[in-house]
CSV table of C-alpha atoms in Angstrom, one decimal:
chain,number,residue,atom,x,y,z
K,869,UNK,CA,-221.3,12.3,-74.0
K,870,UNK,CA,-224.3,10.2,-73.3
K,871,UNK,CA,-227.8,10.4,-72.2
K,872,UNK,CA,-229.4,7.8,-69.7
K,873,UNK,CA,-231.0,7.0,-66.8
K,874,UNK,CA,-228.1,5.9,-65.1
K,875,UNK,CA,-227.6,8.6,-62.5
K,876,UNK,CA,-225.6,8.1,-59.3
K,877,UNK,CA,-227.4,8.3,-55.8
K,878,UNK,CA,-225.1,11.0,-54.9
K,879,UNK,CA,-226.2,13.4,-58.2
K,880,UNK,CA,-229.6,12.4,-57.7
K,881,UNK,CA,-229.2,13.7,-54.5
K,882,UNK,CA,-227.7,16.9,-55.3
K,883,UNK,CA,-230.7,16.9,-58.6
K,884,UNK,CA,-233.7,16.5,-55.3
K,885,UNK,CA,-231.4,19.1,-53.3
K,886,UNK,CA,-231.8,21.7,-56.0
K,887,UNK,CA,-235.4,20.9,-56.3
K,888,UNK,CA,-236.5,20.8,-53.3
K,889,UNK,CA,-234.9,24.5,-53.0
K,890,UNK,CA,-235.4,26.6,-55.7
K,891,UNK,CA,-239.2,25.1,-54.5
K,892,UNK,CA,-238.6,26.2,-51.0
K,893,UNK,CA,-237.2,29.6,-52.5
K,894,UNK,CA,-240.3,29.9,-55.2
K,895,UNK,CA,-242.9,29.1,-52.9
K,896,UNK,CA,-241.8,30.8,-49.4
K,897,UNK,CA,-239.5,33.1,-50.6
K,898,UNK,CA,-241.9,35.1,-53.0
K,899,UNK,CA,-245.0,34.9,-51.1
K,900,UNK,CA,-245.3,38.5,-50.0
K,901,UNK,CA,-244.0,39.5,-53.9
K,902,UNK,CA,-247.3,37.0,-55.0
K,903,UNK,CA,-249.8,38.5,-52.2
K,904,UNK,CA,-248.9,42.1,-53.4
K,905,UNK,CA,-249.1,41.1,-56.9
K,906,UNK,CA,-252.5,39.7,-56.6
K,907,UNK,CA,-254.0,41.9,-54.5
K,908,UNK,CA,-253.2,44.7,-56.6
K,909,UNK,CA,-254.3,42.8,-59.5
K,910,UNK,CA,-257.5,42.5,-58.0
K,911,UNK,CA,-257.8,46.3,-56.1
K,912,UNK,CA,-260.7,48.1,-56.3
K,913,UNK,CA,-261.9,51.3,-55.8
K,914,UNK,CA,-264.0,51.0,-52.4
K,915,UNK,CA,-267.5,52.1,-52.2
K,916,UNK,CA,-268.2,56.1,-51.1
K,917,UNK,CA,-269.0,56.0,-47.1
K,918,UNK,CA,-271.1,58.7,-45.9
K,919,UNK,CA,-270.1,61.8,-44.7
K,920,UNK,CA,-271.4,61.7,-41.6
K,921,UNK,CA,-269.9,57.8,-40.5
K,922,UNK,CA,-266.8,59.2,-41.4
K,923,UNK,CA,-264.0,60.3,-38.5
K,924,UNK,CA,-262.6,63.7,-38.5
K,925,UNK,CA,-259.2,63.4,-40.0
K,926,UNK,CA,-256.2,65.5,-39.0
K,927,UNK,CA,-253.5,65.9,-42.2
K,928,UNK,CA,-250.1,67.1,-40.7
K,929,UNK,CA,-247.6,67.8,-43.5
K,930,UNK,CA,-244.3,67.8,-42.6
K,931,UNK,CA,-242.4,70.6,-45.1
K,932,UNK,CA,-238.8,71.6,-45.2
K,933,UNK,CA,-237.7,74.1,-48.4
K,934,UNK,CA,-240.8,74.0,-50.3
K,935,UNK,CA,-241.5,76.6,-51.8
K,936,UNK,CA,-241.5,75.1,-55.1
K,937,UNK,CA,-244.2,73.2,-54.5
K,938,UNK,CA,-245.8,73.5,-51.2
K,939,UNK,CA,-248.5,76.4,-52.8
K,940,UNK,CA,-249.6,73.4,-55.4
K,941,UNK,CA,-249.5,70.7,-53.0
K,942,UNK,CA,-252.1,72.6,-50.3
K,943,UNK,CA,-254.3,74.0,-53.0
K,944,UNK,CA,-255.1,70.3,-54.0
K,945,UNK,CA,-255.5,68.9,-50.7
K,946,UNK,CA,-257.7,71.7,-49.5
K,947,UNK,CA,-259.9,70.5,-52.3
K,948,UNK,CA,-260.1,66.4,-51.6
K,949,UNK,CA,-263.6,65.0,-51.3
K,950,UNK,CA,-263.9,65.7,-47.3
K,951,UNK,CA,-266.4,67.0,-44.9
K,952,UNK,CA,-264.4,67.6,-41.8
K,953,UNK,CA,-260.6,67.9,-41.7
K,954,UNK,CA,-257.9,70.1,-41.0
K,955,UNK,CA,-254.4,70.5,-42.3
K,956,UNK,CA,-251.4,70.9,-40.3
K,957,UNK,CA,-248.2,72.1,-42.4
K,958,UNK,CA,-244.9,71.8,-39.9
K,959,UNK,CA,-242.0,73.9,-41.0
K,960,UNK,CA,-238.6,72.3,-40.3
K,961,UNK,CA,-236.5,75.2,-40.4
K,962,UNK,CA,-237.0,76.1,-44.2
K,963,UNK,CA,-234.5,78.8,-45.2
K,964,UNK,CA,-236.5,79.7,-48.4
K,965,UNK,CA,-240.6,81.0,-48.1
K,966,UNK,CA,-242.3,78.2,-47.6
K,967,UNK,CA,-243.6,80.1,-43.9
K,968,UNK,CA,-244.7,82.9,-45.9
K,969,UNK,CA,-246.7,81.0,-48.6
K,970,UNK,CA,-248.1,78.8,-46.2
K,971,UNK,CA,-249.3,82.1,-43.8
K,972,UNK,CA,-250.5,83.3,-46.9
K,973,UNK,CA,-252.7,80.3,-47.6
K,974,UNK,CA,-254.4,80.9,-44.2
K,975,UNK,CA,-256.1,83.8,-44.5
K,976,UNK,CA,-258.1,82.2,-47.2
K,977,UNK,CA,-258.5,78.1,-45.5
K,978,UNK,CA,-259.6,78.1,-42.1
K,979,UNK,CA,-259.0,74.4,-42.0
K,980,UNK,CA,-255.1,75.6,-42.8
K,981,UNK,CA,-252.6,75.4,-39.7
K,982,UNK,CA,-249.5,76.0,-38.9
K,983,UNK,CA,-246.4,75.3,-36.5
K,984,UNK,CA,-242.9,74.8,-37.1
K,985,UNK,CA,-239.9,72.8,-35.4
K,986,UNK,CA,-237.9,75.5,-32.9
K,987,UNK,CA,-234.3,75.9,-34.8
K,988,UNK,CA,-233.3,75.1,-31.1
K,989,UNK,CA,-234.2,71.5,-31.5
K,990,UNK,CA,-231.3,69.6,-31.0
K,991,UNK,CA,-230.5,65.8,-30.2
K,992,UNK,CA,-233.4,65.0,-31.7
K,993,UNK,CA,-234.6,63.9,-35.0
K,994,UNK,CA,-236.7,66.5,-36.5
K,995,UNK,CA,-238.9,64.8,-38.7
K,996,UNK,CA,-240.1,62.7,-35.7
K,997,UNK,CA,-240.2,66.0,-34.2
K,998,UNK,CA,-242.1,67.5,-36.5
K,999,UNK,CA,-245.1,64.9,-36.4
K,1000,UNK,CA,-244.9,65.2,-32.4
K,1001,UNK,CA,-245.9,68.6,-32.9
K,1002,UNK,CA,-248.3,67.9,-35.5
K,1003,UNK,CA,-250.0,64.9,-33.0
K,1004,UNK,CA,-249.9,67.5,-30.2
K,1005,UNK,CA,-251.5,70.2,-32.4
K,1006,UNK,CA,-254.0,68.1,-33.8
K,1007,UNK,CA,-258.2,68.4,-33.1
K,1008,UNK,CA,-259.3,65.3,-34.6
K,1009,UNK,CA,-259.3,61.4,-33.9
K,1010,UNK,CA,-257.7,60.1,-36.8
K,1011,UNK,CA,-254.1,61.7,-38.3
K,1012,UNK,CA,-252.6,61.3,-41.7
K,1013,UNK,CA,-248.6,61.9,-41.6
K,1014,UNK,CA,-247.6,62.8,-44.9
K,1015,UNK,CA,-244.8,65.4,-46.3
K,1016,UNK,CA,-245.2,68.5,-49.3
K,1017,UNK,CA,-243.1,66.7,-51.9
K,1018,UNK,CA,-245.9,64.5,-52.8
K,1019,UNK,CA,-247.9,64.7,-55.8
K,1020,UNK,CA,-252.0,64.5,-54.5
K,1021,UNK,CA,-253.6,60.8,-56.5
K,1022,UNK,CA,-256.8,62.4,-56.0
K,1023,UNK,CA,-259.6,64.0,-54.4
K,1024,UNK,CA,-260.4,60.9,-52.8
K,1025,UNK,CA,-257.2,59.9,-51.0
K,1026,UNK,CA,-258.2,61.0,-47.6
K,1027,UNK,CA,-261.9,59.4,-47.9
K,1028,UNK,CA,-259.9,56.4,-48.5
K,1029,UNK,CA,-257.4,56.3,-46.1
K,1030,UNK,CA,-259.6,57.5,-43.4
K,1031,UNK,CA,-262.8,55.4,-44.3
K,1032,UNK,CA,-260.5,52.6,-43.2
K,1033,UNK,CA,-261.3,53.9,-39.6
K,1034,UNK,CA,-265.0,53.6,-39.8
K,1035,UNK,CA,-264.1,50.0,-38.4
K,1036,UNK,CA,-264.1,50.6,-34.3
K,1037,UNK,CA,-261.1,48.0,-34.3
K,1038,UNK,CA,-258.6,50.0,-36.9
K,1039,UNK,CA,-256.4,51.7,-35.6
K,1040,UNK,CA,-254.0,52.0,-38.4
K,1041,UNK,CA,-253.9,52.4,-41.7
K,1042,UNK,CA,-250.7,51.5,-44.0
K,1043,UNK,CA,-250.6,53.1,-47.3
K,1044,UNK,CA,-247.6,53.2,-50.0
K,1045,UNK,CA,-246.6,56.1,-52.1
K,1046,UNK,CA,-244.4,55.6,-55.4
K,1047,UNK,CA,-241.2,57.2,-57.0
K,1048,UNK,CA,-242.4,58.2,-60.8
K,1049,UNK,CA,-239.8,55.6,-63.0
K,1050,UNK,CA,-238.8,58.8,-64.9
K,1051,UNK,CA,-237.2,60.3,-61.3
K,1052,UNK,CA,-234.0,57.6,-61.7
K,1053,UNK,CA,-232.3,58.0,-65.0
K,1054,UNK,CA,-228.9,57.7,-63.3
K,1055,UNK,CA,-226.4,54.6,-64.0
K,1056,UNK,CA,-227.6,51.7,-61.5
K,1057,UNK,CA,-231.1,53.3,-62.0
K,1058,UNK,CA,-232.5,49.2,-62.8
K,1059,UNK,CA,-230.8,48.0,-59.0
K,1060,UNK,CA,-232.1,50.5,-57.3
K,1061,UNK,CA,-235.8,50.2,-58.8
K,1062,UNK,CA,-235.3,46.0,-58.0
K,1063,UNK,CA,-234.1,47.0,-54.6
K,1064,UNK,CA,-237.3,49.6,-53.9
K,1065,UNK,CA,-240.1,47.0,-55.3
K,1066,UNK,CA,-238.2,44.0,-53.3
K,1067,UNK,CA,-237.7,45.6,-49.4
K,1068,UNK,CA,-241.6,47.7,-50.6
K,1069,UNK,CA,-243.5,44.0,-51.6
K,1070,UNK,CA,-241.5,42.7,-48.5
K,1071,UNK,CA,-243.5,44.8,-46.1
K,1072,UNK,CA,-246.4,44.9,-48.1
K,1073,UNK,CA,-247.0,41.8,-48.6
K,1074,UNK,CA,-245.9,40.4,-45.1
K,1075,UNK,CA,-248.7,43.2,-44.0
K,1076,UNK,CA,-251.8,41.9,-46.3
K,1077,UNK,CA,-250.7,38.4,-44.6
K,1078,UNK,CA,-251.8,40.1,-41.3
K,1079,UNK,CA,-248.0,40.6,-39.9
K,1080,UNK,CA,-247.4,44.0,-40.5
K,1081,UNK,CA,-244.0,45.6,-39.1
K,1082,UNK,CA,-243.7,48.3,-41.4
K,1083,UNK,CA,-244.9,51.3,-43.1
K,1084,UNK,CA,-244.2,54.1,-45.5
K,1085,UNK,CA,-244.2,57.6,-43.6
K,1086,UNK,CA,-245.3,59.7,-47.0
K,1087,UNK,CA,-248.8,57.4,-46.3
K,1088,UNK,CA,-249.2,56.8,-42.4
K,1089,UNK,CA,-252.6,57.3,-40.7
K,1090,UNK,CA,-253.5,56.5,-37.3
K,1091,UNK,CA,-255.9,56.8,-34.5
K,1092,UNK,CA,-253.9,60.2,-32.1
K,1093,UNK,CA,-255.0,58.2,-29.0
K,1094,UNK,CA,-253.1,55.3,-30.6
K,1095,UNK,CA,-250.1,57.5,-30.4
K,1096,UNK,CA,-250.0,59.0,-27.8
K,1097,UNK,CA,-251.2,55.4,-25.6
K,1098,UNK,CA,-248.2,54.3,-27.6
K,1099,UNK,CA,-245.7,57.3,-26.2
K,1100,UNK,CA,-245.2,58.5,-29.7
K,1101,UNK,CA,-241.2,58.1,-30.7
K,1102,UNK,CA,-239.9,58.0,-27.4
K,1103,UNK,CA,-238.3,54.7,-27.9
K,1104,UNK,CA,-236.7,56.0,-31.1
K,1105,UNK,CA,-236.1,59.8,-30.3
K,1106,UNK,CA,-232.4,58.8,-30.2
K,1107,UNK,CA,-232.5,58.0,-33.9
K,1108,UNK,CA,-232.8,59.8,-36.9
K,1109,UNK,CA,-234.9,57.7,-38.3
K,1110,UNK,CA,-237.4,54.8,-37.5
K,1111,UNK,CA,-240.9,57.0,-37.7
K,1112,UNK,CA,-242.5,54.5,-40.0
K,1113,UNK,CA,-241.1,51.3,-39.4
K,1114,UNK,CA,-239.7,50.7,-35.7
K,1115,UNK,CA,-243.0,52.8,-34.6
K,1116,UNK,CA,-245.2,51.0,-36.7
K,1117,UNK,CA,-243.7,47.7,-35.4
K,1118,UNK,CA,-244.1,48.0,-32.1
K,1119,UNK,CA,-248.1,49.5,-32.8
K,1120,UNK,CA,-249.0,47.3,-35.6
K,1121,UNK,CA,-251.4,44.1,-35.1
K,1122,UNK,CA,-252.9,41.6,-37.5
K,1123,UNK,CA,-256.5,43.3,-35.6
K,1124,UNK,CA,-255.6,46.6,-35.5
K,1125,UNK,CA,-254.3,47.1,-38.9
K,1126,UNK,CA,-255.5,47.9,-42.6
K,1127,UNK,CA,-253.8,48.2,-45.5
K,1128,UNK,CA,-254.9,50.3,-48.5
K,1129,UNK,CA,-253.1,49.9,-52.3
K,1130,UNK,CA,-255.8,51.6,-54.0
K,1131,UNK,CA,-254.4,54.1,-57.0
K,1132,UNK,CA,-256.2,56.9,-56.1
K,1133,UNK,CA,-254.9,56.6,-52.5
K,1134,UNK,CA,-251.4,56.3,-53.7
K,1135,UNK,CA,-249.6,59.9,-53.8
K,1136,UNK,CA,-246.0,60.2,-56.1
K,1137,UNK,CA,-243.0,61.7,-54.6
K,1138,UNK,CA,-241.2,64.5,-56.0
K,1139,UNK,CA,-237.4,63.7,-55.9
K,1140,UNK,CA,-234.8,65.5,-57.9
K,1141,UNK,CA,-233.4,63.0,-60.0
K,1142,UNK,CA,-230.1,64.2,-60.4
K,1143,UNK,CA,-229.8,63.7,-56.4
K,1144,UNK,CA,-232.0,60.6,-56.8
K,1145,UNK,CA,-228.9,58.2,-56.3
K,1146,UNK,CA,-227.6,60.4,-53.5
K,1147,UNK,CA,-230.4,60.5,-51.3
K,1148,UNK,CA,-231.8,56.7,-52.3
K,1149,UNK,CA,-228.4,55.8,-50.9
K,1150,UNK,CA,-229.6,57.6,-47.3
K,1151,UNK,CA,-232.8,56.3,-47.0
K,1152,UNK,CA,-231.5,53.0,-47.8
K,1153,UNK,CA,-228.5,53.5,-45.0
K,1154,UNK,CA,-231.5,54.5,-42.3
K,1155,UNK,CA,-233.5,51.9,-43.6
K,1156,UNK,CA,-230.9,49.0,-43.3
K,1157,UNK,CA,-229.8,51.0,-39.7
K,1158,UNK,CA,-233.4,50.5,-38.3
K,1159,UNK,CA,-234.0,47.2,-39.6
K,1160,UNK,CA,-232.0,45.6,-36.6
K,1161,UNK,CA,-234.7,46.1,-34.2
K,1162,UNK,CA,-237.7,45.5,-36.3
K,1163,UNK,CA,-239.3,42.3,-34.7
K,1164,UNK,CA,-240.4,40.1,-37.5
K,1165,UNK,CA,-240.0,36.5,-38.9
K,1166,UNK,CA,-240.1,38.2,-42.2
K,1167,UNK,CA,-236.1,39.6,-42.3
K,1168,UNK,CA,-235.4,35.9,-41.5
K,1169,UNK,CA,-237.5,34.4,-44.1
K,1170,UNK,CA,-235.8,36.7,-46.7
K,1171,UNK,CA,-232.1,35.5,-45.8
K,1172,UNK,CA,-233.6,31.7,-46.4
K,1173,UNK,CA,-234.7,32.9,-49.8
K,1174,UNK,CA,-231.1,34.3,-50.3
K,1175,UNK,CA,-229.6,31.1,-49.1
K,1176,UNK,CA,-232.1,28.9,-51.1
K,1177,UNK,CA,-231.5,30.6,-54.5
K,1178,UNK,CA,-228.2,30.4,-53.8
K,1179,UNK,CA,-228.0,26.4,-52.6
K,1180,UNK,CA,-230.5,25.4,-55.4
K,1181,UNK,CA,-227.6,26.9,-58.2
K,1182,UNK,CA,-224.9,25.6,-56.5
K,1183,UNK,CA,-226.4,22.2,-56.7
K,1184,UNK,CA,-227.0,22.6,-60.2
K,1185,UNK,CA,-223.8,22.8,-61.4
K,1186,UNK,CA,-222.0,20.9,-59.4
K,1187,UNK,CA,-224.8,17.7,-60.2
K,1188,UNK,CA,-224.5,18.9,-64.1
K,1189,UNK,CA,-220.5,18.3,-63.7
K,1190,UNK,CA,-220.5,14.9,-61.3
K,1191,UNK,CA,-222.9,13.5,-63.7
K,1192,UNK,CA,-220.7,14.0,-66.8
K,1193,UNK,CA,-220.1,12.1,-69.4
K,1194,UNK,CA,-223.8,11.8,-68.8
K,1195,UNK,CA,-226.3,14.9,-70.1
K,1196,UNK,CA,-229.3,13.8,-68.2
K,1197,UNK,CA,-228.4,15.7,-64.8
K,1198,UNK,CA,-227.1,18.8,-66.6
K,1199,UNK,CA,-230.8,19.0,-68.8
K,1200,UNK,CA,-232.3,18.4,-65.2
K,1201,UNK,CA,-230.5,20.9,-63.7
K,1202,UNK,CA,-231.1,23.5,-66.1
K,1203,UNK,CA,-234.9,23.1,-66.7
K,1204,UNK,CA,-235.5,23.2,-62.6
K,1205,UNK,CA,-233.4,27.0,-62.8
K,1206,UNK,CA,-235.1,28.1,-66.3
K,1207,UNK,CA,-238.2,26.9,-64.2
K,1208,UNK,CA,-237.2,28.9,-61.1
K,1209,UNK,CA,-235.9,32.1,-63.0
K,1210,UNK,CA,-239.2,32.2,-65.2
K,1211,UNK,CA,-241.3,31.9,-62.4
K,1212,UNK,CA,-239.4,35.0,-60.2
K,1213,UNK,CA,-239.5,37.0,-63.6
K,1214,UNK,CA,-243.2,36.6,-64.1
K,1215,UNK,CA,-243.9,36.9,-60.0
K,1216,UNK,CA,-242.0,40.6,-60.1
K,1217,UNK,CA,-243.2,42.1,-63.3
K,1218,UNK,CA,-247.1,41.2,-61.6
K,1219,UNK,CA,-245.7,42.8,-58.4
K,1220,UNK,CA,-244.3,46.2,-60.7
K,1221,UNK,CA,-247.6,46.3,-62.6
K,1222,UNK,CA,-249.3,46.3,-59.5
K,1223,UNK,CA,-247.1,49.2,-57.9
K,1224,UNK,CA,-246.4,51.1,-61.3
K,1225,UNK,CA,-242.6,50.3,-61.0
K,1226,UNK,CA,-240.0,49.7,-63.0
K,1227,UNK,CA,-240.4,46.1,-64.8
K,1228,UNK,CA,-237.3,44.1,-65.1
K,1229,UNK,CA,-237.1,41.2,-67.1
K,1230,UNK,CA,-233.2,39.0,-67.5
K,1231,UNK,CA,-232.0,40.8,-64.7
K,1232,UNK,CA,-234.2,39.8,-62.5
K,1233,UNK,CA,-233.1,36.8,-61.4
K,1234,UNK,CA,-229.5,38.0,-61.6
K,1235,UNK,CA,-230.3,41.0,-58.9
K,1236,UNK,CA,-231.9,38.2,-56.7
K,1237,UNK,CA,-229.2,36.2,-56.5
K,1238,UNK,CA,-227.0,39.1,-56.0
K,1239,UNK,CA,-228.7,41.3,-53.8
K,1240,UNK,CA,-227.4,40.1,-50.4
K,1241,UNK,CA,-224.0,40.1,-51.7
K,1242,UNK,CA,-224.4,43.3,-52.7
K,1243,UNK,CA,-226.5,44.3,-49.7
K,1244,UNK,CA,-223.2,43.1,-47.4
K,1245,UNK,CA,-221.0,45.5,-49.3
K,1246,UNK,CA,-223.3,48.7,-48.2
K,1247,UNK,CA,-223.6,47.4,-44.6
K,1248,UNK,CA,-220.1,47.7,-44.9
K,1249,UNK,CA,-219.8,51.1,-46.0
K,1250,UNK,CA,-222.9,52.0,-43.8
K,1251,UNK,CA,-220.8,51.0,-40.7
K,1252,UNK,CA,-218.2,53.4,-41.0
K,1253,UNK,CA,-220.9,56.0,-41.3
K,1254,UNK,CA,-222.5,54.9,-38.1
K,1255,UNK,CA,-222.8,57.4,-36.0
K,1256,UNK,CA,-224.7,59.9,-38.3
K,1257,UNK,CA,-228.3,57.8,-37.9
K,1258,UNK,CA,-228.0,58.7,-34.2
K,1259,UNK,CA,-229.5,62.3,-32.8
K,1260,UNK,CA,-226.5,62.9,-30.9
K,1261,UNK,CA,-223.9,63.2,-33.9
K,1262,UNK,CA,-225.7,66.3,-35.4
């Protein structure tokens, strides 16, 4: 073995090839991962607004068997920091009490409503259904879409989310909401938490660089004229899904749109963790369903990180091998990935402080490389299961 600077154009090549994309993959690929990361890092809790420049805010709450924890849940948001606002709790056919409690509750909040989704309600998907009824039955300008199985951050969430719309040109609001890292205890519990924080800090961060196609439907708030202009879900009432992304799409503006990562705007939801991996598996099979007719560069640009990480390793080692008996290329090779696989480990444990997630550290770099190989294995079992994300299989 020897070590010189006698390297052949060809492994030079493949040396500048592996460069030039783990750069390409560094710089472009992690840019929304970096914007969420620093903007969190630099959040702040946002001056109070008056009371009286502030809109009147509509909260509809979608509910189904909650008795556990719907009581809890309305006793704190009656409380939150807020002149004018009502609450709309929409029952989707609970078999437990969560109608009584809620009834209950009324007689003592006269800002407490209530409505529920007709058990006749078929061919449609009921949670869209459920925040239809909401929108219809809502008084006030601005709406927050929310569900009971969320912990309340604080008696300041809805001054935040609605102060947003203090600005005549907002007209919605994009908050997050976060799984507690105690809820997934299960085996595959560190895939799943990379998985959450890569597809959340896609959005996210695609969103604070003014192209937002996405949202997260524990969080939503919007003006009701903007939904309703907007026909509600009428393009997506044939799926079961699609009430915070593919609607939020086709709303969503760089001028029309804020985005709010404050922690005391950022409510926890309450997941049984021995389902955890059972219904993480859903939302991912609705989320990768809808996905297809999102319009956004931003899907691309995360298969040419894929393909980048990918093309960077593979010219790696196969420079480190043409270059034998010579060690130069293989040290050059190594140092750009050490480089690369450093620079993705600090980039997501910034981006999990920043959303309270999981932090990963080795594996990292490992999940990246194999997360759209293991992302084509659940398209293919998702596509034998097809039919269940339309209305019409229920």
């Amino acid at each position: 073995m020897i070590f010189n600077f006698d390297i052949s154009i060809p492994v030079a090549g493949l040396l500048v090839c592996c460069f030039v994309t783990a750069l390409t993959a560094a710089m472009a690929g992690l840019r929304p991962m970096r914007k969420v990361a620093r903007v969190g890092r630099r959040a702040t809790s946002p001056e109070r607004i008056e009371d009286e420049v502030l809109p009147s805010l509509s909260v509809i709450v979608y509910a189904k068997n909650a008795e556990e924890h719907i009581e809890s849940f309305l006793t704190e948001l009656l409380r939150q920091d807020y002149t004018e606002y009502e609450v709309i709790v929409v029952n989707d056919a609970s078999i437990d009490n969560t109608s009584e409690i809620v009834e209950n509750m009324m007689e003592k909040h006269g800002c407490l409503r209530y409505t529920f989704v007709p058990d006749s309600s078929i061919n449609v998907s009921r949670r869209k259904a459920a925040y239809t009824l909401g929108m219809k039955a809502a008084k006030n300008e601005v709406v927050l879409m929310t569900a009971s199985n969320v912990t309340i951050p604080s008696d300041r969430w809805l001054r935040i989310m609605a102060g947003k719309f203090t600005n005549p040109s907002t007209e919605v609001c994009l908050g997050i909401s976060r799984v507690p890292q105690d809820t997934d205890n299960g085996a595959g519990r560190f895939w799943r938490a990379f998985d959450n924080q890569v597809t959340a800090t896609q959005w996210l961060g695609t969103a604070l660089a003014g192209k937002p196609y996405r949202g997260d439907g524990f969080n939503l708030a919007l003006r009701k004229d903007t939904f309703f202009n907007n026909n509600g879900f009428a393009s997506t009432n044939r799926f079961q899904a699609g009430e915070d992304d593919i609607f939020v799409n086709e709303i969503a503006t760089p001028e029309n749109t804020a985005i709010v990562m404050d922690n005391d705007a950022v409510p926890e939801v309450i997941l049984d963790s021995e389902q955890y991996a059972r219904l993480w598996l859903r939302a991912k099979e609705r989320y990768t369903f809808t996905s297809r007719y999102l319009h956004t560069a931003a899907l691309r640009m995360q298969g040419l990180h894929s393909l980048c990480l990918w093309l960077s390793l593979g010219c790696a080692i196969y420079a480190a091998i043409s270059g034998l008996p010579n060690l130069l290329p293989a040290l050059t090779a190594m140092l750009i990935m050490i480089i690369l696989w450093g620079y993705q480990i600090c980039v997501y444990r910034r981006a999990s402080a920043a959303l309270a997630s999981r932090r990963l550290l080795l594996s990292a770099p490992l999940f990246w490389l194999m997360r759209p190989l293991i992302n084509g294995i659940y398209r293919m079992r998702f596509k034998a299961n097809k039919s269940s994300n339309y209305t019409w299989s229920k």
